[in-house]
Short mmCIF file of C-alpha atoms and ligand atoms in Angstrom, two decimals:
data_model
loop_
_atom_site.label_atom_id
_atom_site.label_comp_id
_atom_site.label_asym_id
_atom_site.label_seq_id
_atom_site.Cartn_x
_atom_site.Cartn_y
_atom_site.Cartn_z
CA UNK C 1226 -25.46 18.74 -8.19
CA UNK C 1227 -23.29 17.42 -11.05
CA UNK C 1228 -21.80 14.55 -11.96
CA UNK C 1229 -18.34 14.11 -11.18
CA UNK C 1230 -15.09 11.97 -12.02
CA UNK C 1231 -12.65 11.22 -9.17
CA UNK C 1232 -9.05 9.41 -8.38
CA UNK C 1233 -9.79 6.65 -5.77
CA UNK C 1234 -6.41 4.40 -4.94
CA UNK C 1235 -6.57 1.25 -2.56
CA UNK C 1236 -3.06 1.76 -0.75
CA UNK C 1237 -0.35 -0.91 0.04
CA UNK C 1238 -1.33 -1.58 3.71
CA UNK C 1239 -5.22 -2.36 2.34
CA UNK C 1240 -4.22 -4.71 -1.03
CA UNK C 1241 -1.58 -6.68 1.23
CA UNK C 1242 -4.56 -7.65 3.36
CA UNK C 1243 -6.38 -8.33 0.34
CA UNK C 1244 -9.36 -5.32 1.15
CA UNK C 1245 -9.73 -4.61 -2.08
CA UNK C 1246 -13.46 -5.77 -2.63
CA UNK C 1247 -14.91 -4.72 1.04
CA UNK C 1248 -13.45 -1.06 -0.15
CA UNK C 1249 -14.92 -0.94 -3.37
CA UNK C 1250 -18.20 -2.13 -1.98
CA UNK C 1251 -18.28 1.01 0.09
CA UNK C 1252 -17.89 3.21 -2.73
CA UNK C 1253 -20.53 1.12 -4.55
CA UNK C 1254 -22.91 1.30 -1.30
CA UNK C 1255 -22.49 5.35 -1.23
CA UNK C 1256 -23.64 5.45 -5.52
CA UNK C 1257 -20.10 5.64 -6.57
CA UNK C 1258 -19.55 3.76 -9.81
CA UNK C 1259 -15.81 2.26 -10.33
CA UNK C 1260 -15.51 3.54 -14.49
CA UNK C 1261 -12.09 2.63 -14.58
CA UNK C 1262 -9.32 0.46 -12.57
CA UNK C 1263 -6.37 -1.26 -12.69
CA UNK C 1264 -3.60 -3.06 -10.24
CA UNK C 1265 -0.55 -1.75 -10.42
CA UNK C 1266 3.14 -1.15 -8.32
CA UNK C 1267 4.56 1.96 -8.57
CA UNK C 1268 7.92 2.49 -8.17
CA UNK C 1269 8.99 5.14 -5.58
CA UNK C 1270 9.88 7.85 -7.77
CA UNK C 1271 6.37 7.46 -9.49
CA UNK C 1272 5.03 7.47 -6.19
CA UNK C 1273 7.34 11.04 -5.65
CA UNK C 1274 6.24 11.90 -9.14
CA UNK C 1275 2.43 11.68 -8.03
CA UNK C 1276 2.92 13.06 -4.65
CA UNK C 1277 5.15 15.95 -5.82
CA UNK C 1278 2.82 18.59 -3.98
CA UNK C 1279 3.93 16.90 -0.28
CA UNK C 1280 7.45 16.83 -1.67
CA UNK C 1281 8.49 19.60 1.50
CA UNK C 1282 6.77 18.13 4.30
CA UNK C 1283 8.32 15.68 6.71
CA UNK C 1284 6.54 12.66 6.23
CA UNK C 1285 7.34 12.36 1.81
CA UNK C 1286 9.82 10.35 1.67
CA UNK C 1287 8.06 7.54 4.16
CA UNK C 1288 4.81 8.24 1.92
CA UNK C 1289 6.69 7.58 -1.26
CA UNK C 1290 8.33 4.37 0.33
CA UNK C 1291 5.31 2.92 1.35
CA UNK C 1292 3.06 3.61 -1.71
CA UNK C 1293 6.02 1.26 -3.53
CA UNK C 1294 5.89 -1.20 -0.85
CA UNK C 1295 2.94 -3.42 -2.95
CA UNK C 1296 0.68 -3.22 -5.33
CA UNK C 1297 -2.29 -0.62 -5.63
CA UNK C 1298 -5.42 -0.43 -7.15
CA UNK C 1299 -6.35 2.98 -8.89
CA UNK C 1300 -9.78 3.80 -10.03
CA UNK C 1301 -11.91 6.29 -11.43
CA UNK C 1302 -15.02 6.42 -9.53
CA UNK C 1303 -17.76 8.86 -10.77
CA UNK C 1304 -21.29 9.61 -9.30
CA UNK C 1305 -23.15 13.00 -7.98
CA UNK C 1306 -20.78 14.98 -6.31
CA UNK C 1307 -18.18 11.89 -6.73
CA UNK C 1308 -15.27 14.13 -5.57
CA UNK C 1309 -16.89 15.34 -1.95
CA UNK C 1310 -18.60 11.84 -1.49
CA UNK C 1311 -15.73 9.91 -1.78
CA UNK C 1312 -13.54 11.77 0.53
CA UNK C 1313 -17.03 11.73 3.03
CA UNK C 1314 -16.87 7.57 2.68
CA UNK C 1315 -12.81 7.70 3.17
CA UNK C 1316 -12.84 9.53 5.98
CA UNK C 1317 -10.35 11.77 8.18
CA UNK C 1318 -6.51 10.84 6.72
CA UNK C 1319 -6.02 9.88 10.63
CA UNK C 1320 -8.25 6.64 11.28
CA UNK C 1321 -8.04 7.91 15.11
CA UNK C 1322 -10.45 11.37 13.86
CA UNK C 1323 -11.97 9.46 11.51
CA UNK C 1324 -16.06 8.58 11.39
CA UNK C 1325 -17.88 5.69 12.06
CA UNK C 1326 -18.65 3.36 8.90
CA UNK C 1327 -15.69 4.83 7.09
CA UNK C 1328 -13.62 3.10 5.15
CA UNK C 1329 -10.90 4.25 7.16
CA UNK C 1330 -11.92 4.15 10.57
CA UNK C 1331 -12.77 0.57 9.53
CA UNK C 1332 -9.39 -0.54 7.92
CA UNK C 1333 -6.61 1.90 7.96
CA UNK C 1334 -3.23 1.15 10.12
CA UNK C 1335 -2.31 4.45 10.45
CA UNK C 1336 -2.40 8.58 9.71
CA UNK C 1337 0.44 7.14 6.90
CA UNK C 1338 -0.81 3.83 6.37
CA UNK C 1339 -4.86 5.04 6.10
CA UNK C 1340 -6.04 2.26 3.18
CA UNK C 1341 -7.31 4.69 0.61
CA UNK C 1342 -6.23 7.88 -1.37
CA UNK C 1343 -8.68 10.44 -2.96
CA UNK C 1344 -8.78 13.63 -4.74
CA UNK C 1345 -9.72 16.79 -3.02
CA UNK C 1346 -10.55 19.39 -5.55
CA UNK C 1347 -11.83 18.92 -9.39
CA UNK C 1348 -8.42 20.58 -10.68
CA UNK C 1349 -6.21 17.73 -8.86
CA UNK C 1350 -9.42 14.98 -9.73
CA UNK C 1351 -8.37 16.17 -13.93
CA UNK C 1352 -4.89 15.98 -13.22
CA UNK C 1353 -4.76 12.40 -10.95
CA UNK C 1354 -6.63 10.56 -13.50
CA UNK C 1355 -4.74 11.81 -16.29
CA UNK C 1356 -1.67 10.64 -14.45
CA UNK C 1357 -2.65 7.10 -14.52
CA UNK C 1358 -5.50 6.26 -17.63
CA UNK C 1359 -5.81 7.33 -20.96
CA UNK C 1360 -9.52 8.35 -21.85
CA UNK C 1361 -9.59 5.11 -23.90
CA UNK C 1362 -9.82 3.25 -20.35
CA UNK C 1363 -12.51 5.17 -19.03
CA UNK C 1364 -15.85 3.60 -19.54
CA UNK C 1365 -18.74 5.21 -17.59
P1 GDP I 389 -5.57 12.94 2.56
O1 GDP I 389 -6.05 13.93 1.53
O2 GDP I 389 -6.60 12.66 3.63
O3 GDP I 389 -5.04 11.66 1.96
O4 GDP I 389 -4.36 13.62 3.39
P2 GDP I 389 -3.12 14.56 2.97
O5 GDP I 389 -3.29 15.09 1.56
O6 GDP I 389 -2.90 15.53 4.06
O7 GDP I 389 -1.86 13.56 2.98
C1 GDP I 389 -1.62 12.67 1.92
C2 GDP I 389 -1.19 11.34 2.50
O8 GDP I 389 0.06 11.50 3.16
C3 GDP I 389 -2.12 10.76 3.58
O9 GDP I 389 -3.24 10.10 3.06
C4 GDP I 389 -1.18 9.82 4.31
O10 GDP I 389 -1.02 8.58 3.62
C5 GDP I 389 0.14 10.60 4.26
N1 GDP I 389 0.33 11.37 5.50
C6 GDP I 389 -0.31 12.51 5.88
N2 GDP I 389 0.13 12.92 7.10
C7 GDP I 389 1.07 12.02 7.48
C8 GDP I 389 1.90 11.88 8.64
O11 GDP I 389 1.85 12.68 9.58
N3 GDP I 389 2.75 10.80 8.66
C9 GDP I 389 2.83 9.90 7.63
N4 GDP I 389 3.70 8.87 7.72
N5 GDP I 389 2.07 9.99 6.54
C10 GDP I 389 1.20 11.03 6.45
#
């Protein structure tokens, strides 16, 4: 199995209830490594900009509102088969289907409100973390 680089972002509804460090110790916990991350608030149309591949379904324009609501924390984590294991310690996007121990049958609010983002596919994994760090930022 290969290493792997992936886009990990702590959501609004997870840094307002200041989550940030029980998250990142589940990535830790499953041999994810954190190589790059900042805080930062998007503004919605950054939020529309990074989300343009929802930008027809129903639910966009509340996903776009909410990811400007507060501040965010966006990281690159990278590990064996980073991109699968992440999404495996996130869990379903619905905390109601999602698995015991993860991070988001733990702490997320909602299927909108679900405390973590991460990529799905090594294409989109390239693209997300060139949307928010330069390679100068990445330190594995
Ligand atoms: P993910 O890959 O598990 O994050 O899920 P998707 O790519 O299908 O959806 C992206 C994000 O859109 C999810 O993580 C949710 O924050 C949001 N989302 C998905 N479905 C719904 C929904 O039915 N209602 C709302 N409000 N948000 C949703």
């Amino acid at each position: 199995m290969a290493v792997q680089r992936t886009l990990s972002i702590i959501k609004p509804d997870a840094t307002r209830r200041n989550l940030t460090g029980k998250i990142i110790a589940k990535f830790e916990d499953a041999g994810l490594r954190v190589v790059a991350q900042k805080r930062i608030r998007l503004t919605k149309e950054e939020a529309g900009r990074f989300y343009a591949v929802h930008r027809e379904r129903p639910f966009y324009d509340e996903l776009c509102e909410f990811m400007a609501s507060a501040p965010i924390v966006v990281q690159v984590l990278e590990g064996e088969d980073a991109i699968a294991k992440n999404r495996e310690v996130m869990g379903a996007t619905d905390p109601a289907e999602a698995a015991e121990g993860t991070i988001r049958k733990e702490f997320a609010l909602s299927k909108g409100e679900n405390s973590v983002h991460g990529s799905d596919a090594p294409e989109t994994a390239a693209e997300e973390i060139r949307f928010f760090f330069s390679e100068l930022e990445i330190v594995g």
